[in-house]
Coordinates of C-alpha atoms in Angstrom, one line a residue:
L1 CA 0.0 0.0 0.0
G2 CA 1.3 3.4 -0.9
G3 CA 1.8 6.6 1.1
S4 CA -0.3 9.8 1.5
S5 CA 0.5 11.5 -1.8
P6 CA -2.3 11.6 -4.4
L7 CA 0.3 10.6 -7.0
T8 CA 1.1 7.4 -5.1
R9 CA 0.1 4.1 -6.6
I10 CA -2.3 2.1 -4.4
T11 CA -1.5 -1.6 -4.5
S12 CA -3.6 -3.5 -2.9
P13 CA -7.6 -15.8 20.1
V14 CA -7.9 -15.5 23.6
P15 CA -5.3 -12.9 24.9
P16 CA -3.0 -14.1 27.6
Q17 CA -4.0 -13.1 31.1
R18 CA -1.9 -12.6 34.1
R19 CA -2.2 -15.7 36.3
P20 CA -4.0 -14.7 39.5
R21 CA -2.6 -16.1 42.8
M22 CA -5.3 -17.1 45.3
P23 CA -5.8 -19.9 47.8
L24 CA -8.0 -22.3 46.0
T25 CA -7.7 -26.0 45.0
A26 CA -8.4 -27.6 41.7
E27 CA -8.6 -31.4 41.0
V28 CA -8.2 -32.6 37.4
T29 CA -10.1 -35.5 35.9
P30 CA -9.0 -36.4 32.4
L31 CA -11.9 -37.1 30.0
E32 CA -12.0 -38.3 26.4
A33 CA -10.7 -36.5 23.4
N34 CA -8.3 -34.0 25.1
R35 CA -10.9 -32.8 27.6
V36 CA -10.5 -32.4 31.3
R37 CA -12.8 -31.6 34.2
L38 CA -11.6 -29.3 37.0
Q39 CA -13.3 -29.6 40.4
V40 CA -12.6 -26.2 42.0
A41 CA -13.0 -25.3 45.7
V42 CA -12.8 -21.6 46.6
P43 CA -12.2 -21.0 50.3
Q44 CA -14.8 -19.2 52.4
D45 CA -12.6 -16.2 53.1
E46 CA -12.1 -15.6 49.4
V47 CA -15.8 -15.9 48.7
R48 CA -16.6 -13.5 51.6
K49 CA -14.0 -11.0 50.2
E50 CA -15.6 -11.0 46.8
M51 CA -19.1 -10.8 48.3
D52 CA -18.1 -7.6 50.2
R53 CA -16.7 -6.2 46.9
A54 CA -19.9 -6.9 45.2
I55 CA -22.0 -5.3 47.9
R56 CA -19.8 -2.1 47.7
Q57 CA -20.2 -2.1 43.9
V58 CA -24.0 -2.5 44.1
G59 CA -24.2 0.1 46.9
R60 CA -22.6 2.7 44.6
E61 CA -25.2 2.0 41.9
V62 CA -28.4 1.6 43.9
R63 CA -30.3 4.4 45.5
V64 CA -31.1 3.7 49.1
P65 CA -33.5 6.2 50.8
G66 CA -31.9 8.1 53.6
F67 CA -28.3 7.4 52.4
R68 CA -26.0 9.1 50.0
P69 CA -24.8 6.9 47.0
G70 CA -22.2 4.4 48.3
K71 CA -22.8 5.2 52.0
A72 CA -25.5 2.7 52.9
P73 CA -24.4 -0.1 55.3
P74 CA -23.8 -3.5 53.7
E75 CA -26.7 -5.1 55.4
V76 CA -29.1 -2.4 54.1
V77 CA -27.8 -2.8 50.5
V78 CA -28.4 -6.6 50.7
Q79 CA -31.8 -6.1 52.1
R80 CA -32.6 -3.5 49.4
V81 CA -31.6 -5.6 46.3
G82 CA -31.7 -9.2 47.7
R83 CA -28.9 -11.7 48.1
D84 CA -29.3 -13.2 44.7
A85 CA -28.5 -9.9 43.0
I86 CA -25.3 -9.6 45.1
V87 CA -24.3 -13.1 44.2
Q88 CA -24.8 -12.4 40.5
E89 CA -22.6 -9.3 40.8
M90 CA -20.0 -11.3 42.7
L91 CA -19.9 -14.1 40.2
K92 CA -19.7 -11.6 37.3
G93 CA -16.5 -10.2 38.7
A94 CA -14.9 -13.2 40.4
L95 CA -15.8 -16.4 38.5
G96 CA -13.4 -15.7 35.6
S97 CA -10.5 -15.0 37.9
W98 CA -11.2 -18.1 39.9
Y99 CA -11.3 -20.2 36.8
A100 CA -8.0 -18.7 35.6
A101 CA -6.4 -19.4 38.9
A102 CA -7.7 -23.0 38.8
V103 CA -6.2 -23.5 35.4
A104 CA -2.8 -22.2 36.6
E105 CA -3.1 -24.3 39.8
A106 CA -3.9 -27.5 37.7
G107 CA -1.3 -26.8 35.1
V108 CA -3.6 -27.4 32.1
S109 CA -3.6 -25.4 28.8
P110 CA -7.2 -24.7 27.7
I111 CA -7.8 -24.1 24.0
D112 CA -11.5 -23.0 24.2
D113 CA -14.0 -21.5 26.6
P114 CA -15.0 -23.7 29.5
E115 CA -18.3 -25.2 30.4
L116 CA -18.9 -24.0 33.9
D117 CA -21.3 -25.7 36.3
L118 CA -22.1 -23.9 39.6
E119 CA -25.1 -25.1 41.5
E120 CA -25.2 -22.6 44.3
V121 CA -23.2 -20.2 46.4
P122 CA -23.4 -21.2 50.1
E123 CA -23.8 -18.6 52.8
E124 CA -21.1 -20.4 54.8
G125 CA -18.3 -22.7 53.7
D126 CA -16.3 -23.1 50.5
L127 CA -17.8 -22.5 47.1
T128 CA -17.3 -25.3 44.6
F129 CA -17.8 -25.4 40.8
T130 CA -16.7 -27.6 37.9
A131 CA -15.1 -26.5 34.7
T132 CA -15.0 -28.8 31.7
V133 CA -12.7 -27.6 28.9
D134 CA -10.8 -28.8 25.9
V135 CA -7.1 -28.7 26.5
K136 CA -4.0 -28.6 24.2
P137 CA -3.3 -32.1 22.8
K138 CA 0.1 -33.7 23.3
A139 CA 2.1 -35.0 20.4
A140 CA 3.2 -38.7 20.4
L141 CA 6.9 -38.4 19.4
G142 CA 8.6 -40.6 16.9
R143 CA 12.3 -40.5 16.2
Y144 CA 13.7 -37.1 16.9
K145 CA 17.4 -37.8 17.5
G146 CA 20.0 -39.2 15.2
M147 CA 18.3 -38.0 12.0
E148 CA 20.0 -37.0 8.8
V149 CA 18.6 -33.9 7.1
G150 CA 19.8 -32.2 3.9
K151 CA 21.5 -28.8 4.3
A152 CA 22.5 -26.6 1.3
N153 CA 25.8 -24.8 1.0
P154 CA 25.5 -21.1 1.3
E155 CA 25.7 -19.3 -2.0
I156 CA 25.9 -15.6 -2.8
P157 CA 23.3 -14.9 -5.5
E158 CA 24.8 -14.1 -8.9
G159 CA 25.1 -10.4 -9.4
A160 CA 24.5 -9.6 -5.7
L161 CA 27.8 -7.7 -5.3
E162 CA 27.1 -5.7 -8.4
Q163 CA 23.6 -4.8 -7.1
Q164 CA 24.9 -3.6 -3.8
L165 CA 27.6 -1.5 -5.5
E166 CA 24.9 0.0 -7.9
R167 CA 22.7 0.8 -4.9
L168 CA 25.6 2.7 -3.3
R169 CA 26.2 4.5 -6.5
E170 CA 22.6 5.6 -6.6
Q171 CA 22.8 6.8 -3.0
A172 CA 25.9 8.9 -3.8
G173 CA 24.4 10.1 -7.1
R174 CA 23.3 13.6 -7.8
L175 CA 20.5 15.1 -9.9
T176 CA 21.4 17.4 -12.7
P177 CA 18.9 19.3 -15.0
V178 CA 18.7 18.2 -18.6
D179 CA 17.2 19.9 -21.6
R180 CA 15.3 17.1 -23.2
P181 CA 11.9 15.3 -22.9
A182 CA 11.5 13.2 -19.7
R183 CA 12.1 9.5 -19.9
E184 CA 12.1 6.5 -17.6
G185 CA 14.4 7.0 -14.6
D186 CA 14.3 10.8 -14.7
F187 CA 13.2 12.9 -11.8
L188 CA 10.7 15.7 -12.4
V189 CA 9.9 18.8 -10.3
I190 CA 6.3 19.6 -10.8
D191 CA 3.4 21.8 -9.6
F192 CA -0.1 20.3 -9.8
D193 CA -3.6 21.5 -9.0
G194 CA -6.5 19.2 -8.7
T195 CA -10.2 20.0 -8.9
S196 CA -13.3 17.8 -8.6
E197 CA -16.7 18.9 -9.7
G198 CA -15.3 22.4 -10.1
R199 CA -13.9 22.6 -6.6
R200 CA -10.2 22.7 -5.6
V201 CA -9.1 19.5 -3.8
R202 CA -6.6 20.4 -1.1
Q203 CA -4.9 16.9 -1.1
A204 CA -4.6 17.1 -4.8
T205 CA -2.6 20.3 -4.9
A206 CA 1.2 20.7 -4.3
R207 CA 4.2 22.8 -5.3
D208 CA 7.8 21.6 -6.1
Q209 CA 6.8 18.0 -5.9
V210 CA 9.7 15.6 -6.9
V211 CA 8.6 12.5 -8.7
Q212 CA 10.5 9.7 -10.6
L213 CA 9.3 8.2 -13.8
G214 CA 9.4 4.4 -13.8
G215 CA 9.9 4.1 -10.1
G216 CA 6.7 2.2 -9.6
R217 CA 5.2 4.8 -7.2
L218 CA 3.3 7.1 -9.5
V219 CA -0.3 6.3 -10.5
P220 CA -0.4 5.1 -14.2
E221 CA -2.2 8.3 -15.3
F222 CA 0.7 10.5 -14.1
E223 CA 3.3 8.1 -15.6
R224 CA 1.7 8.3 -19.0
A225 CA 1.1 12.0 -19.0
L226 CA 4.6 13.1 -17.8
T227 CA 6.7 10.7 -20.0
G228 CA 8.1 12.7 -22.9
R229 CA 7.3 16.1 -21.4
S230 CA 9.9 18.9 -21.2
T231 CA 10.6 21.7 -18.8
R232 CA 7.9 24.4 -18.7
E233 CA 5.3 22.2 -20.4
T234 CA 1.8 21.9 -18.9
V235 CA -0.4 18.9 -19.2
T236 CA -3.9 18.0 -18.0
L237 CA -5.1 14.6 -17.0
T238 CA -7.9 12.9 -15.0
V239 CA -7.5 10.3 -12.2
A240 CA -10.4 8.3 -10.8
Y241 CA -9.7 7.2 -7.1
D242 CA -11.7 4.2 -6.0
Q243 CA -13.6 3.7 -2.8
S244 CA -10.7 1.8 -1.0
D245 CA -8.4 4.9 -1.1
Q246 CA -7.3 5.8 2.4
R247 CA -7.4 9.6 1.7
D248 CA -10.8 11.0 2.7
E249 CA -10.7 13.9 0.3
L250 CA -9.9 11.6 -2.7
R251 CA -11.9 8.5 -1.9
G252 CA -14.3 7.7 -4.7
R253 CA -13.7 11.0 -6.5
T254 CA -12.6 11.8 -10.1
V255 CA -10.0 14.6 -10.0
E256 CA -8.9 16.7 -13.0
Y257 CA -5.3 17.7 -12.7
T258 CA -3.3 20.5 -14.3
V259 CA 0.4 19.7 -14.1
T260 CA 3.4 22.0 -14.9
V261 CA 6.8 20.5 -15.3
K262 CA 9.3 22.9 -13.7
A263 CA 12.4 20.8 -14.2
V264 CA 13.6 17.5 -15.8
Q265 CA 16.6 15.9 -14.0
E266 CA 18.6 12.8 -14.5
R267 CA 20.7 11.1 -11.8
E268 CA 24.4 11.1 -12.4
L269 CA 26.1 8.1 -10.9
P270 CA 29.7 8.4 -9.6
P271 CA 32.3 5.9 -11.0
L272 CA 33.2 2.8 -9.1
D273 CA 36.5 3.9 -7.5
D274 CA 38.2 4.5 -4.2
E275 CA 36.6 8.0 -4.0
L276 CA 33.2 6.3 -3.9
A277 CA 34.3 3.9 -1.2
V278 CA 35.5 6.8 1.0
G279 CA 32.2 8.7 0.4
V280 CA 29.8 5.9 1.2
S281 CA 31.7 3.8 3.8
E282 CA 34.4 3.7 6.4
F283 CA 36.8 2.1 3.9
D284 CA 39.6 3.8 2.0
T285 CA 39.6 1.7 -1.1
L286 CA 37.0 0.1 -3.4
D287 CA 38.6 -3.3 -2.9
E288 CA 38.1 -3.1 0.9
L289 CA 34.5 -2.0 0.3
K290 CA 33.9 -5.0 -2.0
A291 CA 35.5 -7.4 0.5
D292 CA 33.1 -6.1 3.2
I293 CA 30.1 -6.4 1.0
V294 CA 31.1 -10.0 0.1
R295 CA 31.5 -10.8 3.8
R296 CA 28.1 -9.5 4.7
L297 CA 26.5 -11.3 1.7
G298 CA 28.1 -14.5 2.8
E299 CA 26.9 -14.1 6.4
A300 CA 23.4 -13.4 5.1
A301 CA 23.5 -16.5 2.8
Q302 CA 24.8 -18.6 5.7
A303 CA 22.0 -17.3 8.0
Q304 CA 19.4 -18.2 5.4
V305 CA 20.8 -21.7 5.0
D306 CA 20.8 -22.2 8.7
E307 CA 17.2 -21.0 9.0
I308 CA 16.0 -23.3 6.2
F309 CA 17.9 -26.2 7.8
R310 CA 16.3 -25.4 11.2
R311 CA 12.8 -25.5 9.6
M312 CA 13.6 -28.7 7.8
V313 CA 14.7 -30.4 11.0
I314 CA 11.5 -29.4 12.8
D315 CA 9.4 -30.6 9.8
A316 CA 11.3 -33.9 9.8
V317 CA 10.6 -34.4 13.6
T318 CA 7.0 -33.4 13.0
E319 CA 6.6 -35.9 10.2
N320 CA 7.8 -38.7 12.5
A321 CA 5.3 -37.6 15.3
T322 CA 1.6 -38.2 15.6
V323 CA -0.7 -35.3 16.7
E324 CA -4.2 -34.3 16.0
V325 CA -4.8 -30.5 16.0
P326 CA -8.3 -29.6 17.2
R327 CA -10.3 -27.4 14.8
V328 CA -10.8 -24.8 17.5
M329 CA -7.0 -24.3 17.8
V330 CA -6.8 -23.8 14.0
D331 CA -9.7 -21.4 14.0
R332 CA -8.2 -19.3 16.8
R333 CA -4.8 -19.3 15.1
V334 CA -6.4 -18.1 11.9
G335 CA -8.2 -15.4 13.9
T336 CA -4.9 -14.3 15.3
I337 CA -3.3 -14.0 11.9
L338 CA -6.3 -12.0 10.6
A339 CA -6.1 -9.7 13.6
Q340 CA -2.4 -9.1 13.1
T341 CA -3.0 -8.4 9.4
A342 CA -5.7 -5.8 10.2
Q343 CA -3.4 -4.1 12.7
Q344 CA -0.6 -3.8 10.2
L345 CA -2.7 -2.1 7.5
P346 CA -2.0 1.6 7.0
E347 CA -4.1 4.1 8.8
G348 CA -7.4 4.6 7.0
I349 CA -7.4 1.1 5.3
S350 CA -10.0 -1.2 6.8
F351 CA -9.8 -5.0 6.6
E352 CA -12.8 -4.8 4.3
D353 CA -10.8 -2.5 2.0
Y354 CA -7.9 -5.0 2.1
L355 CA -10.2 -7.9 1.1
A356 CA -11.7 -5.8 -1.8
A357 CA -8.2 -4.9 -3.0
T358 CA -7.2 -8.6 -3.1
G359 CA -10.4 -9.7 -4.7
R360 CA -11.2 -12.3 -2.0
T361 CA -13.9 -12.9 0.5
L362 CA -13.2 -13.4 4.2
Q363 CA -14.2 -17.1 4.0
E364 CA -11.7 -17.5 1.1
V365 CA -8.9 -16.0 3.1
V366 CA -9.8 -18.1 6.1
E367 CA -9.7 -21.3 4.0
E368 CA -6.3 -20.3 2.5
L369 CA -4.8 -19.7 5.9
R370 CA -6.2 -22.8 7.5
P371 CA -3.6 -25.4 6.2
D372 CA -0.6 -23.2 7.2
A373 CA -2.1 -22.5 10.6
E374 CA -2.7 -26.2 11.2
M375 CA 0.9 -27.0 10.2
A376 CA 2.3 -24.3 12.4
L377 CA 0.4 -25.6 15.4
R378 CA 1.5 -29.2 14.6
R379 CA 5.1 -28.1 14.7
E380 CA 4.6 -26.2 17.9
L381 CA 3.0 -29.1 19.6
V382 CA 5.8 -31.5 18.5
V383 CA 8.5 -29.1 19.8
E384 CA 6.6 -28.8 23.1
A385 CA 6.6 -32.6 23.4
V386 CA 10.3 -32.6 22.8
A387 CA 10.9 -30.0 25.5
E388 CA 8.8 -32.1 27.9
A389 CA 10.5 -35.4 27.0
E390 CA 13.9 -33.9 27.5
G391 CA 12.9 -32.1 30.7
I392 CA 14.0 -28.7 29.4
E393 CA 13.5 -25.8 31.8
V394 CA 14.3 -22.1 31.7
T395 CA 15.3 -20.3 34.9
D396 CA 14.3 -16.8 35.9
E397 CA 17.9 -15.6 35.4
E398 CA 17.8 -16.9 31.7
V399 CA 14.6 -15.0 31.1
E400 CA 16.0 -11.8 32.7
D401 CA 19.2 -12.1 30.6
Q402 CA 17.1 -12.3 27.4
V403 CA 15.0 -9.3 28.5
R404 CA 18.2 -7.3 29.1
R405 CA 19.5 -8.2 25.7
D406 CA 16.2 -7.3 24.0
A407 CA 16.1 -4.0 26.0
E408 CA 19.7 -3.1 24.8
A409 CA 18.8 -3.9 21.2
T410 CA 15.7 -1.7 21.3
G411 CA 17.1 1.1 23.4
R412 CA 14.8 0.5 26.4
A413 CA 15.6 0.5 30.1
P414 CA 16.1 -3.2 31.1
E415 CA 14.6 -2.9 34.6
R416 CA 11.5 -1.1 33.2
L417 CA 11.0 -3.7 30.6
L418 CA 11.3 -6.5 33.2
H419 CA 8.8 -4.7 35.4
D420 CA 6.3 -4.3 32.5
L421 CA 6.7 -8.0 31.6
R422 CA 6.1 -9.1 35.2
E423 CA 3.2 -6.7 36.1
H424 CA 1.2 -6.5 32.8
G425 CA -0.2 -9.7 31.3
D426 CA 1.7 -12.9 31.2
G427 CA 4.7 -11.6 29.3
F428 CA 7.4 -13.0 31.5
E429 CA 6.0 -16.5 31.5
A430 CA 5.3 -16.3 27.7
L431 CA 9.0 -15.4 27.2
R432 CA 10.0 -18.3 29.4
E433 CA 8.0 -20.7 27.3
D434 CA 9.4 -19.2 24.1
L435 CA 13.0 -19.7 25.4
R436 CA 12.1 -23.2 26.4
L437 CA 11.0 -24.1 22.9
R438 CA 14.1 -22.4 21.4
K439 CA 16.2 -24.7 23.6
A440 CA 14.2 -27.7 22.4
V441 CA 14.8 -26.7 18.7
D442 CA 18.5 -26.1 19.5
L443 CA 18.7 -29.7 20.9
L444 CA 17.0 -31.1 17.8
I445 CA 19.6 -29.2 15.6
A446 CA 22.5 -30.5 17.7
E447 CA 21.1 -34.1 17.5
T448 CA 20.7 -34.0 13.7
T449 CA 23.4 -34.7 11.2
A450 CA 23.5 -32.4 8.2
I451 CA 24.0 -34.1 4.9
P452 CA 24.4 -32.6 1.4
M453 CA 21.2 -31.6 -0.3
E454 CA 22.0 -33.8 -3.3
Q455 CA 22.2 -36.9 -1.0
A456 CA 18.9 -36.0 0.7
E457 CA 17.2 -35.4 -2.6
A458 CA 18.5 -38.7 -3.9
R459 CA 17.0 -40.5 -0.9
E460 CA 13.6 -39.0 -1.6
K461 CA 13.8 -40.5 -5.0
L462 CA 14.3 -44.0 -3.7
W463 CA 11.6 -46.3 -5.0
T464 CA 10.7 -49.7 -3.6
P465 CA 8.5 -52.1 -5.7
D466 CA 7.2 -53.5 -2.5
D467 CA 5.6 -50.1 -1.7
A468 CA 3.2 -50.6 -4.5
R469 CA 2.4 -54.2 -3.4
R470 CA 2.1 -53.1 0.2
A471 CA -0.4 -50.3 -0.8
A472 CA -2.4 -52.7 -3.0
A473 CA -2.5 -55.4 -0.2
Q474 CA -3.7 -52.8 2.3
A475 CA -6.4 -51.6 0.0
E476 CA -7.6 -55.2 -0.4
G477 CA -7.4 -55.9 3.3
K478 CA -4.5 -58.4 2.9
P479 CA -1.3 -58.6 5.0
A480 CA 1.4 -56.4 3.6
P481 CA 4.4 -58.3 2.1
A482 CA 7.9 -57.9 3.3
G483 CA 10.5 -56.8 0.8
K484 CA 13.9 -55.2 0.2
L485 CA 14.7 -51.7 -0.7
W486 CA 15.4 -51.0 -4.4
T487 CA 16.6 -47.8 -6.1

């Protein structure tokens, strides 16, 4: 999506909660299909505290004759509205916190909203309720150590050095006026005035605007109208802005432009020599600059190879494991992706505008995202199972060290960031889990042998004639024959 200039081309879950700490008990009973039942007991003192809070809240909202708002004694408030109303207010504010505390106490990971069963709130004694909820499934691991996975050799793309040098030349280049018609690559200084239905459009008027032909940012009408124009020429054109445009004054309007070319400029690029190296870097010679660019390109290529290998190892472990991802988890992950997409859209662009620009319906987008979301969840569940199988833990000190490194990288105060993570939401524990999974992946990488990609690809092409007989036998319900491996 483009910027704010009218000349710019327009291209088109449950949040974590801080775990409450309160003195309650929760007994877990496993049920079928990744469901559990929590039997929760809330102590009498905790119930009484929440009832007192509810009475104060109702007392501020209910008029009691003879008392100012919020000043009526508790017993008068209860008598005025009835105990049932107080209980309902108390449950509205406390039941969710009690459930969250019970989940933390029991150590389960819900993936959906619970089914709560609360028969009554006793006047004396503990309050009990049950919560039945779907929980995150556990993956049954297959082989995850001693594997061999293909890993490519890092290669710097052909022409990458030349592209980097050309980019540096462009950065060091300068614009000079030319006395000829404008062509692709030129920079033009223009004035333009836009009107719609006879009225001046403020957002379609500017002076000394610099635009580049062929840069991919101008709307097509301006590209066509300005190509071949010379200094002091004036041209008129019309641009129709659609309903998805983020600029209020232009959205859905047809604007008539009068454009005056004040200058045509071309960019002069400096030669590739030591003087360029001194001007754009800390190096004294072009050879030193080239060597540094090659070094950085090599590091980037190595990082890309390492990341691809990392993903291939996780996928290999996932392929060896067995795990069923519940639909509700996939639905929520898709919802998270859509929410993140909406948040990243430029100001003024709604998600509906985004859908219209891509020519898809919401349901089509959801269905496109679903397979990738399910695979991502499958990988995560398998890595979690590896972390559990290996007993991987992360200490508070390790989390704090990571926070300090992150704070240094982002220019934030480490202690402030630590305080925010601990006090707001469940950020500290979420980071701990993230580091735990990173450790698990690092273990998988360490336990995997990298082999040449050619060797790995050759193995994928192995063919066994018994595979066909085995598949046919299974289809007919017969025992699968044994056999040898053939290439």
